[in-house]
Amino acid sequence: MVAKRLGLLAGASYPFRALGLLLQTPKLWGYVLIPVLVNLIVGTALYLGLLFPSLAGIDSLVIDLSARFNTLIANLPAWLSYLSFLTAVLGWLLRSLLVTGLLLIIGFLLVQFGVILGAPWYGQLSEQLELLRLGKLPPADTSLLGILGEIKRAIGFELKKLQFLISMGLVLLLLNFVPGIGSIIASLGGICLGATLVCLDFFSAPLDRRRLNFKDKLAIVRASLPASATFGLVCFGLVSIPLLNLLAIPLSLVAGTLFFCDLIWPNQFAESERNNDGN
């Protein structure tokens, strides 16, 4: 039980450990600057294209629902007039939930586009961190066939991730139609799904160097529980905060590589890679 508690705390701490490492290692800053500029461009497009129109839609929806409830209350006996206060509270709660969900969705989209567009710089950043932490990198296949294999693996990973997102998203959507706690379970499931995909994205760089496919990466996320759960939740929260998420994506990638070096590599890869070095 103590080990599990430590795992929970360890996973949540890695974004903050990453910030400390970046502040102490100026030579890494150059690998962060261009991805931040990429995130700024992508983030501006997402917020202008999705956030502001969606906020207007949320306001219209809440105002419309409040007006309908107030109309119903006006036809009720006078002693039920207190329900108008309840309508205001429910309207505030609905607006808060919808805005929070919107920010989570935009943050998730920013991660997907930001990680893909910034991949060349993120890959170099992750390599430097792994060298700094472990002192070596797995051998790279620089032949034409090796490069083509890497491209095929990267495309396959994104397609499998999209398939996973759609299939799990449909299940969560159907849960919303279950009376009672269906919507609550669907909301919690959506957060867990987002955190899982965030883990896959931020652990991906060192795992790609070891030529793992989507299924293997997902298995490593599961094997790293509960630390990977709190890591994913904290990173998912950070990338959902407007403006902060422009810096949170490279920070979370650094955190993911540190997590790999400290918690995944010793348990999953250390013995085999040492044996390979010995040969």
PDB file of C-alpha atoms in Angstrom:
ATOM      1  CA  MET A   1       0.000   0.000   0.000  1.00  0.00           C
ATOM      2  CA  VAL A   2       2.856   2.398   0.851  1.00  0.00           C
ATOM      3  CA  ALA A   3       4.520   1.645  -2.483  1.00  0.00           C
ATOM      4  CA  LYS A   4       1.288   2.424  -4.321  1.00  0.00           C
ATOM      5  CA  ARG A   5       0.921   5.735  -2.493  1.00  0.00           C
ATOM      6  CA  LEU A   6       4.499   6.611  -3.375  1.00  0.00           C
ATOM      7  CA  GLY A   7       3.756   5.675  -6.983  1.00  0.00           C
ATOM      8  CA  LEU A   8       0.778   8.026  -7.044  1.00  0.00           C
ATOM      9  CA  LEU A   9       2.857  10.879  -5.636  1.00  0.00           C
ATOM     10  CA  ALA A  10       5.828  10.125  -7.911  1.00  0.00           C
ATOM     11  CA  GLY A  11       3.769  10.216 -11.081  1.00  0.00           C
ATOM     12  CA  ALA A  12       2.174  13.549 -10.209  1.00  0.00           C
ATOM     13  CA  SER A  13       5.557  15.099  -9.373  1.00  0.00           C
ATOM     14  CA  TYR A  14       7.262  14.615 -12.734  1.00  0.00           C
ATOM     15  CA  PRO A  15       6.041  17.809 -14.467  1.00  0.00           C
ATOM     16  CA  PHE A  16       7.507  19.788 -11.566  1.00  0.00           C
ATOM     17  CA  ARG A  17      10.737  17.789 -11.645  1.00  0.00           C
ATOM     18  CA  ALA A  18      10.920  18.543 -15.365  1.00  0.00           C
ATOM     19  CA  LEU A  19      10.575  22.278 -14.698  1.00  0.00           C
ATOM     20  CA  GLY A  20      13.427  22.125 -12.191  1.00  0.00           C
ATOM     21  CA  LEU A  21      15.636  20.239 -14.652  1.00  0.00           C
ATOM     22  CA  LEU A  22      14.956  22.709 -17.475  1.00  0.00           C
ATOM     23  CA  LEU A  23      15.750  25.670 -15.224  1.00  0.00           C
ATOM     24  CA  GLN A  24      19.045  24.048 -14.235  1.00  0.00           C
ATOM     25  CA  THR A  25      20.032  23.007 -17.790  1.00  0.00           C
ATOM     26  CA  PRO A  26      20.186  26.033 -20.134  1.00  0.00           C
ATOM     27  CA  LYS A  27      21.576  23.949 -23.019  1.00  0.00           C
ATOM     28  CA  LEU A  28      18.127  22.349 -23.369  1.00  0.00           C
ATOM     29  CA  TRP A  29      16.294  25.653 -23.831  1.00  0.00           C
ATOM     30  CA  GLY A  30      17.048  25.802 -27.543  1.00  0.00           C
ATOM     31  CA  TYR A  31      15.110  22.566 -28.081  1.00  0.00           C
ATOM     32  CA  VAL A  32      12.072  24.118 -26.373  1.00  0.00           C
ATOM     33  CA  LEU A  33      11.887  27.507 -28.113  1.00  0.00           C
ATOM     34  CA  ILE A  34      10.715  26.393 -31.582  1.00  0.00           C
ATOM     35  CA  PRO A  35       8.047  23.967 -30.251  1.00  0.00           C
ATOM     36  CA  VAL A  36       6.702  26.783 -28.053  1.00  0.00           C
ATOM     37  CA  LEU A  37       6.378  28.985 -31.154  1.00  0.00           C
ATOM     38  CA  VAL A  38       4.635  26.094 -32.964  1.00  0.00           C
ATOM     39  CA  ASN A  39       2.261  25.705 -30.006  1.00  0.00           C
ATOM     40  CA  LEU A  40       1.583  29.449 -30.046  1.00  0.00           C
ATOM     41  CA  ILE A  41       0.481  29.305 -33.687  1.00  0.00           C
ATOM     42  CA  VAL A  42      -1.600  26.138 -33.233  1.00  0.00           C
ATOM     43  CA  GLY A  43      -3.075  27.393 -29.942  1.00  0.00           C
ATOM     44  CA  THR A  44      -4.079  30.739 -31.441  1.00  0.00           C
ATOM     45  CA  ALA A  45      -5.846  28.963 -34.309  1.00  0.00           C
ATOM     46  CA  LEU A  46      -7.669  26.578 -31.955  1.00  0.00           C
ATOM     47  CA  TYR A  47      -8.777  29.264 -29.523  1.00  0.00           C
ATOM     48  CA  LEU A  48      -9.959  31.625 -32.262  1.00  0.00           C
ATOM     49  CA  GLY A  49     -11.643  28.816 -34.177  1.00  0.00           C
ATOM     50  CA  LEU A  50     -13.150  26.854 -31.276  1.00  0.00           C
ATOM     51  CA  LEU A  51     -13.026  28.577 -27.908  1.00  0.00           C
ATOM     52  CA  PHE A  52     -14.736  31.910 -28.521  1.00  0.00           C
ATOM     53  CA  PRO A  53     -17.523  30.585 -30.812  1.00  0.00           C
ATOM     54  CA  SER A  54     -18.126  27.704 -28.379  1.00  0.00           C
ATOM     55  CA  LEU A  55     -18.288  30.053 -25.380  1.00  0.00           C
ATOM     56  CA  ALA A  56     -20.941  32.085 -27.182  1.00  0.00           C
ATOM     57  CA  GLY A  57     -22.861  28.867 -27.898  1.00  0.00           C
ATOM     58  CA  ILE A  58     -22.628  27.792 -24.242  1.00  0.00           C
ATOM     59  CA  ASP A  59     -23.962  31.172 -23.079  1.00  0.00           C
ATOM     60  CA  SER A  60     -26.889  30.944 -25.517  1.00  0.00           C
ATOM     61  CA  LEU A  61     -27.689  27.390 -24.393  1.00  0.00           C
ATOM     62  CA  VAL A  62     -27.621  28.254 -20.678  1.00  0.00           C
ATOM     63  CA  ILE A  63     -29.709  31.422 -21.181  1.00  0.00           C
ATOM     64  CA  ASP A  64     -32.260  29.479 -23.244  1.00  0.00           C
ATOM     65  CA  LEU A  65     -32.552  26.696 -20.653  1.00  0.00           C
ATOM     66  CA  SER A  66     -32.808  29.213 -17.804  1.00  0.00           C
ATOM     67  CA  ALA A  67     -35.597  31.063 -19.626  1.00  0.00           C
ATOM     68  CA  ARG A  68     -37.532  27.822 -20.115  1.00  0.00           C
ATOM     69  CA  PHE A  69     -37.192  26.878 -16.448  1.00  0.00           C
ATOM     70  CA  ASN A  70     -38.244  30.369 -15.350  1.00  0.00           C
ATOM     71  CA  THR A  71     -41.316  30.109 -17.586  1.00  0.00           C
ATOM     72  CA  LEU A  72     -42.236  26.811 -15.936  1.00  0.00           C
ATOM     73  CA  ILE A  73     -41.662  28.231 -12.465  1.00  0.00           C
ATOM     74  CA  ALA A  74     -43.865  31.259 -13.217  1.00  0.00           C
ATOM     75  CA  ASN A  75     -46.811  28.883 -13.658  1.00  0.00           C
ATOM     76  CA  LEU A  76     -46.192  27.174 -10.310  1.00  0.00           C
ATOM     77  CA  PRO A  77     -47.693  28.198  -6.937  1.00  0.00           C
ATOM     78  CA  ALA A  78     -46.083  31.190  -5.233  1.00  0.00           C
ATOM     79  CA  TRP A  79     -44.586  29.068  -2.453  1.00  0.00           C
ATOM     80  CA  LEU A  80     -42.369  27.381  -5.061  1.00  0.00           C
ATOM     81  CA  SER A  81     -40.806  30.685  -6.140  1.00  0.00           C
ATOM     82  CA  TYR A  82     -37.553  29.659  -4.437  1.00  0.00           C
ATOM     83  CA  LEU A  83     -36.946  27.391  -7.434  1.00  0.00           C
ATOM     84  CA  SER A  84     -35.820  30.460  -9.397  1.00  0.00           C
ATOM     85  CA  PHE A  85     -32.718  30.529  -7.194  1.00  0.00           C
ATOM     86  CA  LEU A  86     -32.166  26.841  -7.926  1.00  0.00           C
ATOM     87  CA  THR A  87     -32.405  27.610 -11.647  1.00  0.00           C
ATOM     88  CA  ALA A  88     -29.609  30.182 -11.321  1.00  0.00           C
ATOM     89  CA  VAL A  89     -27.392  27.725  -9.430  1.00  0.00           C
ATOM     90  CA  LEU A  90     -27.989  24.941 -11.959  1.00  0.00           C
ATOM     91  CA  GLY A  91     -27.265  27.367 -14.807  1.00  0.00           C
ATOM     92  CA  TRP A  92     -23.949  28.307 -13.209  1.00  0.00           C
ATOM     93  CA  LEU A  93     -23.032  24.649 -12.681  1.00  0.00           C
ATOM     94  CA  LEU A  94     -23.946  23.745 -16.265  1.00  0.00           C
ATOM     95  CA  ARG A  95     -21.898  26.645 -17.641  1.00  0.00           C
ATOM     96  CA  SER A  96     -18.903  25.655 -15.474  1.00  0.00           C
ATOM     97  CA  LEU A  97     -19.049  22.008 -16.575  1.00  0.00           C
ATOM     98  CA  LEU A  98     -19.388  22.884 -20.258  1.00  0.00           C
ATOM     99  CA  VAL A  99     -16.526  25.410 -20.158  1.00  0.00           C
ATOM    100  CA  THR A 100     -14.298  22.934 -18.293  1.00  0.00           C
ATOM    101  CA  GLY A 101     -15.094  20.226 -20.848  1.00  0.00           C
ATOM    102  CA  LEU A 102     -14.384  22.659 -23.685  1.00  0.00           C
ATOM    103  CA  LEU A 103     -10.974  23.579 -22.241  1.00  0.00           C
ATOM    104  CA  LEU A 104     -10.107  19.888 -21.819  1.00  0.00           C
ATOM    105  CA  ILE A 105     -11.038  19.179 -25.441  1.00  0.00           C
ATOM    106  CA  ILE A 106      -9.041  22.136 -26.782  1.00  0.00           C
ATOM    107  CA  GLY A 107      -6.084  21.197 -24.583  1.00  0.00           C
ATOM    108  CA  PHE A 108      -6.217  17.635 -25.919  1.00  0.00           C
ATOM    109  CA  LEU A 109      -6.345  18.871 -29.529  1.00  0.00           C
ATOM    110  CA  LEU A 110      -3.433  21.219 -28.860  1.00  0.00           C
ATOM    111  CA  VAL A 111      -1.390  18.276 -27.566  1.00  0.00           C
ATOM    112  CA  GLN A 112      -2.162  16.203 -30.666  1.00  0.00           C
ATOM    113  CA  PHE A 113      -1.288  18.926 -33.180  1.00  0.00           C
ATOM    114  CA  GLY A 114       1.575  20.344 -31.102  1.00  0.00           C
ATOM    115  CA  VAL A 115       3.294  16.996 -30.601  1.00  0.00           C
ATOM    116  CA  ILE A 116       3.015  16.038 -34.279  1.00  0.00           C
ATOM    117  CA  LEU A 117       4.192  19.397 -35.645  1.00  0.00           C
ATOM    118  CA  GLY A 118       6.956  19.775 -33.056  1.00  0.00           C
ATOM    119  CA  ALA A 119       8.105  16.126 -33.330  1.00  0.00           C
ATOM    120  CA  PRO A 120      11.586  16.841 -34.813  1.00  0.00           C
ATOM    121  CA  TRP A 121      12.525  19.186 -31.958  1.00  0.00           C
ATOM    122  CA  TYR A 122      10.807  17.113 -29.296  1.00  0.00           C
ATOM    123  CA  GLY A 123      12.699  14.051 -30.511  1.00  0.00           C
ATOM    124  CA  GLN A 124      16.036  15.854 -30.125  1.00  0.00           C
ATOM    125  CA  LEU A 125      15.020  17.205 -26.713  1.00  0.00           C
ATOM    126  CA  SER A 126      14.072  13.721 -25.516  1.00  0.00           C
ATOM    127  CA  GLU A 127      17.349  12.273 -26.842  1.00  0.00           C
ATOM    128  CA  GLN A 128      19.382  14.867 -24.935  1.00  0.00           C
ATOM    129  CA  LEU A 129      17.449  14.140 -21.764  1.00  0.00           C
ATOM    130  CA  GLU A 130      17.939  10.387 -22.091  1.00  0.00           C
ATOM    131  CA  LEU A 131      21.659  10.883 -22.655  1.00  0.00           C
ATOM    132  CA  LEU A 132      21.780  13.141 -19.619  1.00  0.00           C
ATOM    133  CA  ARG A 133      19.872  10.647 -17.466  1.00  0.00           C
ATOM    134  CA  LEU A 134      21.052   7.240 -18.717  1.00  0.00           C
ATOM    135  CA  GLY A 135      24.294   8.137 -20.469  1.00  0.00           C
ATOM    136  CA  LYS A 136      23.403   6.328 -23.712  1.00  0.00           C
ATOM    137  CA  LEU A 137      20.779   5.852 -26.427  1.00  0.00           C
ATOM    138  CA  PRO A 138      19.584   2.669 -28.130  1.00  0.00           C
ATOM    139  CA  PRO A 139      21.208   2.165 -31.555  1.00  0.00           C
ATOM    140  CA  ALA A 140      19.348   3.888 -34.387  1.00  0.00           C
ATOM    141  CA  ASP A 141      18.775   2.336 -37.803  1.00  0.00           C
ATOM    142  CA  THR A 142      19.754   5.103 -40.257  1.00  0.00           C
ATOM    143  CA  SER A 143      19.358   2.987 -43.396  1.00  0.00           C
ATOM    144  CA  LEU A 144      16.624   3.770 -45.915  1.00  0.00           C
ATOM    145  CA  LEU A 145      14.628   0.731 -44.812  1.00  0.00           C
ATOM    146  CA  GLY A 146      15.035   1.772 -41.187  1.00  0.00           C
ATOM    147  CA  ILE A 147      13.795   5.296 -41.876  1.00  0.00           C
ATOM    148  CA  LEU A 148      10.840   3.985 -43.864  1.00  0.00           C
ATOM    149  CA  GLY A 149      10.068   1.610 -41.007  1.00  0.00           C
ATOM    150  CA  GLU A 150      10.067   4.505 -38.536  1.00  0.00           C
ATOM    151  CA  ILE A 151       7.652   6.476 -40.737  1.00  0.00           C
ATOM    152  CA  LYS A 152       5.372   3.442 -41.077  1.00  0.00           C
ATOM    153  CA  ARG A 153       5.452   2.865 -37.321  1.00  0.00           C
ATOM    154  CA  ALA A 154       4.669   6.531 -36.595  1.00  0.00           C
ATOM    155  CA  ILE A 155       1.691   6.553 -38.983  1.00  0.00           C
ATOM    156  CA  GLY A 156       0.464   3.250 -37.566  1.00  0.00           C
ATOM    157  CA  PHE A 157       0.681   4.638 -34.023  1.00  0.00           C
ATOM    158  CA  GLU A 158      -1.414   7.689 -34.899  1.00  0.00           C
ATOM    159  CA  LEU A 159      -4.024   5.558 -36.684  1.00  0.00           C
ATOM    160  CA  LYS A 160      -4.253   3.105 -33.770  1.00  0.00           C
ATOM    161  CA  LYS A 161      -4.512   5.989 -31.338  1.00  0.00           C
ATOM    162  CA  LEU A 162      -7.350   7.486 -33.393  1.00  0.00           C
ATOM    163  CA  GLN A 163      -9.098   4.103 -33.500  1.00  0.00           C
ATOM    164  CA  PHE A 164      -8.713   3.761 -29.720  1.00  0.00           C
ATOM    165  CA  LEU A 165     -10.086   7.282 -29.190  1.00  0.00           C
ATOM    166  CA  ILE A 166     -13.118   6.718 -31.430  1.00  0.00           C
ATOM    167  CA  SER A 167     -14.003   3.285 -30.011  1.00  0.00           C
ATOM    168  CA  MET A 168     -13.695   4.379 -26.372  1.00  0.00           C
ATOM    169  CA  GLY A 169     -15.396   7.692 -27.148  1.00  0.00           C
ATOM    170  CA  LEU A 170     -18.434   5.893 -28.586  1.00  0.00           C
ATOM    171  CA  VAL A 171     -18.714   3.747 -25.444  1.00  0.00           C
ATOM    172  CA  LEU A 172     -18.576   6.859 -23.259  1.00  0.00           C
ATOM    173  CA  LEU A 173     -21.139   8.593 -25.474  1.00  0.00           C
ATOM    174  CA  LEU A 174     -23.561   5.694 -25.049  1.00  0.00           C
ATOM    175  CA  LEU A 175     -23.070   5.821 -21.279  1.00  0.00           C
ATOM    176  CA  ASN A 176     -24.568   9.327 -21.290  1.00  0.00           C
ATOM    177  CA  PHE A 177     -27.940   7.756 -22.139  1.00  0.00           C
ATOM    178  CA  VAL A 178     -27.915   5.577 -19.014  1.00  0.00           C
ATOM    179  CA  PRO A 179     -30.226   7.212 -16.440  1.00  0.00           C
ATOM    180  CA  GLY A 180     -28.762   8.370 -13.168  1.00  0.00           C
ATOM    181  CA  ILE A 181     -25.002   7.995 -12.964  1.00  0.00           C
ATOM    182  CA  GLY A 182     -24.392   7.385 -16.688  1.00  0.00           C
ATOM    183  CA  SER A 183     -23.279  10.966 -17.389  1.00  0.00           C
ATOM    184  CA  ILE A 184     -21.020  11.020 -14.331  1.00  0.00           C
ATOM    185  CA  ILE A 185     -19.326   7.772 -15.354  1.00  0.00           C
ATOM    186  CA  ALA A 186     -18.971   9.059 -18.927  1.00  0.00           C
ATOM    187  CA  SER A 187     -17.371  12.319 -17.708  1.00  0.00           C
ATOM    188  CA  LEU A 188     -14.903  10.492 -15.465  1.00  0.00           C
ATOM    189  CA  GLY A 189     -14.200   8.017 -18.265  1.00  0.00           C
ATOM    190  CA  GLY A 190     -13.509  10.908 -20.657  1.00  0.00           C
ATOM    191  CA  ILE A 191     -10.934  12.349 -18.273  1.00  0.00           C
ATOM    192  CA  CYS A 192      -9.292   8.922 -17.867  1.00  0.00           C
ATOM    193  CA  LEU A 193      -9.252   8.469 -21.650  1.00  0.00           C
ATOM    194  CA  GLY A 194      -7.636  11.881 -22.127  1.00  0.00           C
ATOM    195  CA  ALA A 195      -5.022  11.136 -19.450  1.00  0.00           C
ATOM    196  CA  THR A 196      -4.205   7.782 -21.095  1.00  0.00           C
ATOM    197  CA  LEU A 197      -3.703   9.391 -24.506  1.00  0.00           C
ATOM    198  CA  VAL A 198      -1.572  12.111 -22.927  1.00  0.00           C
ATOM    199  CA  CYS A 199       0.649   9.407 -21.394  1.00  0.00           C
ATOM    200  CA  LEU A 200       0.987   7.725 -24.792  1.00  0.00           C
ATOM    201  CA  ASP A 201       2.022  11.041 -26.373  1.00  0.00           C
ATOM    202  CA  PHE A 202       4.520  12.101 -23.705  1.00  0.00           C
ATOM    203  CA  PHE A 203       6.095   8.652 -23.245  1.00  0.00           C
ATOM    204  CA  SER A 204       6.234   8.169 -27.001  1.00  0.00           C
ATOM    205  CA  ALA A 205       9.681   9.636 -27.807  1.00  0.00           C
ATOM    206  CA  PRO A 206      11.831   7.183 -25.788  1.00  0.00           C
ATOM    207  CA  LEU A 207       9.489   4.304 -26.649  1.00  0.00           C
ATOM    208  CA  ASP A 208       9.742   5.143 -30.368  1.00  0.00           C
ATOM    209  CA  ARG A 209      13.523   4.833 -30.112  1.00  0.00           C
ATOM    210  CA  ARG A 210      12.893   1.264 -28.989  1.00  0.00           C
ATOM    211  CA  ARG A 211      10.531   0.666 -31.934  1.00  0.00           C
ATOM    212  CA  LEU A 212       7.437  -0.118 -29.880  1.00  0.00           C
ATOM    213  CA  ASN A 213       3.994  -0.156 -31.489  1.00  0.00           C
ATOM    214  CA  PHE A 214       0.750   1.201 -30.085  1.00  0.00           C
ATOM    215  CA  LYS A 215      -0.217  -2.008 -28.275  1.00  0.00           C
ATOM    216  CA  ASP A 216       3.176  -2.243 -26.560  1.00  0.00           C
ATOM    217  CA  LYS A 217       3.071   1.423 -25.518  1.00  0.00           C
ATOM    218  CA  LEU A 218      -0.404   1.000 -24.061  1.00  0.00           C
ATOM    219  CA  ALA A 219       0.777  -2.060 -22.129  1.00  0.00           C
ATOM    220  CA  ILE A 220       3.639  -0.028 -20.641  1.00  0.00           C
ATOM    221  CA  VAL A 221       1.232   2.704 -19.535  1.00  0.00           C
ATOM    222  CA  ARG A 222      -0.860   0.015 -17.784  1.00  0.00           C
ATOM    223  CA  ALA A 223       2.215  -1.609 -16.246  1.00  0.00           C
ATOM    224  CA  SER A 224       3.302   1.766 -14.835  1.00  0.00           C
ATOM    225  CA  LEU A 225       0.085   2.309 -12.880  1.00  0.00           C
ATOM    226  CA  PRO A 226      -0.657   4.028 -10.540  1.00  0.00           C
ATOM    227  CA  ALA A 227       2.203   6.458 -11.265  1.00  0.00           C
ATOM    228  CA  SER A 228       1.254   6.787 -14.948  1.00  0.00           C
ATOM    229  CA  ALA A 229      -2.349   7.633 -13.944  1.00  0.00           C
ATOM    230  CA  THR A 230      -1.399  10.629 -11.809  1.00  0.00           C
ATOM    231  CA  PHE A 231       1.234  11.671 -14.342  1.00  0.00           C
ATOM    232  CA  GLY A 232      -1.394  11.681 -17.097  1.00  0.00           C
ATOM    233  CA  LEU A 233      -3.986  13.507 -15.001  1.00  0.00           C
ATOM    234  CA  VAL A 234      -1.577  16.287 -13.960  1.00  0.00           C
ATOM    235  CA  CYS A 235      -0.263  16.739 -17.512  1.00  0.00           C
ATOM    236  CA  PHE A 236      -3.807  16.671 -18.923  1.00  0.00           C
ATOM    237  CA  GLY A 237      -4.775  19.392 -16.465  1.00  0.00           C
ATOM    238  CA  LEU A 238      -1.739  21.531 -17.320  1.00  0.00           C
ATOM    239  CA  VAL A 239      -2.283  21.342 -21.090  1.00  0.00           C
ATOM    240  CA  SER A 240      -5.941  22.358 -20.601  1.00  0.00           C
ATOM    241  CA  ILE A 241      -5.114  25.730 -19.004  1.00  0.00           C
ATOM    242  CA  PRO A 242      -5.107  28.521 -21.635  1.00  0.00           C
ATOM    243  CA  LEU A 243      -1.713  30.201 -22.224  1.00  0.00           C
ATOM    244  CA  LEU A 244       0.011  27.919 -19.696  1.00  0.00           C
ATOM    245  CA  ASN A 245      -0.484  25.014 -22.098  1.00  0.00           C
ATOM    246  CA  LEU A 246       1.858  26.647 -24.621  1.00  0.00           C
ATOM    247  CA  LEU A 247       4.686  25.845 -22.202  1.00  0.00           C
ATOM    248  CA  ALA A 248       3.054  22.797 -20.627  1.00  0.00           C
ATOM    249  CA  ILE A 249       3.440  20.606 -23.734  1.00  0.00           C
ATOM    250  CA  PRO A 250       7.274  20.726 -23.944  1.00  0.00           C
ATOM    251  CA  LEU A 251       7.386  20.591 -20.136  1.00  0.00           C
ATOM    252  CA  SER A 252       5.222  17.451 -20.136  1.00  0.00           C
ATOM    253  CA  LEU A 253       7.371  15.859 -22.830  1.00  0.00           C
ATOM    254  CA  VAL A 254      10.439  16.444 -20.659  1.00  0.00           C
ATOM    255  CA  ALA A 255       8.476  14.975 -17.743  1.00  0.00           C
ATOM    256  CA  GLY A 256       7.517  11.935 -19.838  1.00  0.00           C
ATOM    257  CA  THR A 257      11.142  11.227 -20.745  1.00  0.00           C
ATOM    258  CA  LEU A 258      12.219  11.610 -17.107  1.00  0.00           C
ATOM    259  CA  PHE A 259       9.387   9.273 -16.062  1.00  0.00           C
ATOM    260  CA  PHE A 260      10.608   6.756 -18.635  1.00  0.00           C
ATOM    261  CA  CYS A 261      14.229   6.959 -17.462  1.00  0.00           C
ATOM    262  CA  ASP A 262      13.380   6.699 -13.761  1.00  0.00           C
ATOM    263  CA  LEU A 263      10.408   4.319 -13.645  1.00  0.00           C
ATOM    264  CA  ILE A 264       9.949   2.506 -16.976  1.00  0.00           C
ATOM    265  CA  TRP A 265      13.490   1.842 -18.218  1.00  0.00           C
ATOM    266  CA  PRO A 266      14.743   0.113 -15.022  1.00  0.00           C
ATOM    267  CA  ASN A 267      11.791  -2.297 -15.006  1.00  0.00           C
ATOM    268  CA  GLN A 268      11.191  -2.865 -18.723  1.00  0.00           C
ATOM    269  CA  PHE A 269      14.418  -2.317 -20.668  1.00  0.00           C
ATOM    270  CA  ALA A 270      17.484  -2.135 -18.402  1.00  0.00           C
ATOM    271  CA  GLU A 271      18.357  -5.848 -18.395  1.00  0.00           C
ATOM    272  CA  SER A 272      17.881  -6.429 -22.131  1.00  0.00           C
ATOM    273  CA  GLU A 273      19.796  -3.295 -23.140  1.00  0.00           C
ATOM    274  CA  ARG A 274      22.664  -4.113 -20.799  1.00  0.00           C
ATOM    275  CA  ASN A 275      22.836  -7.591 -22.275  1.00  0.00           C
ATOM    276  CA  ASN A 276      22.924  -6.101 -25.779  1.00  0.00           C
ATOM    277  CA  ASP A 277      25.759  -3.792 -24.727  1.00  0.00           C
ATOM    278  CA  GLY A 278      27.628  -6.786 -23.369  1.00  0.00           C
ATOM    279  CA  ASN A 279      27.324  -8.555 -26.693  1.00  0.00           C
TER     280      ASN A 279
END
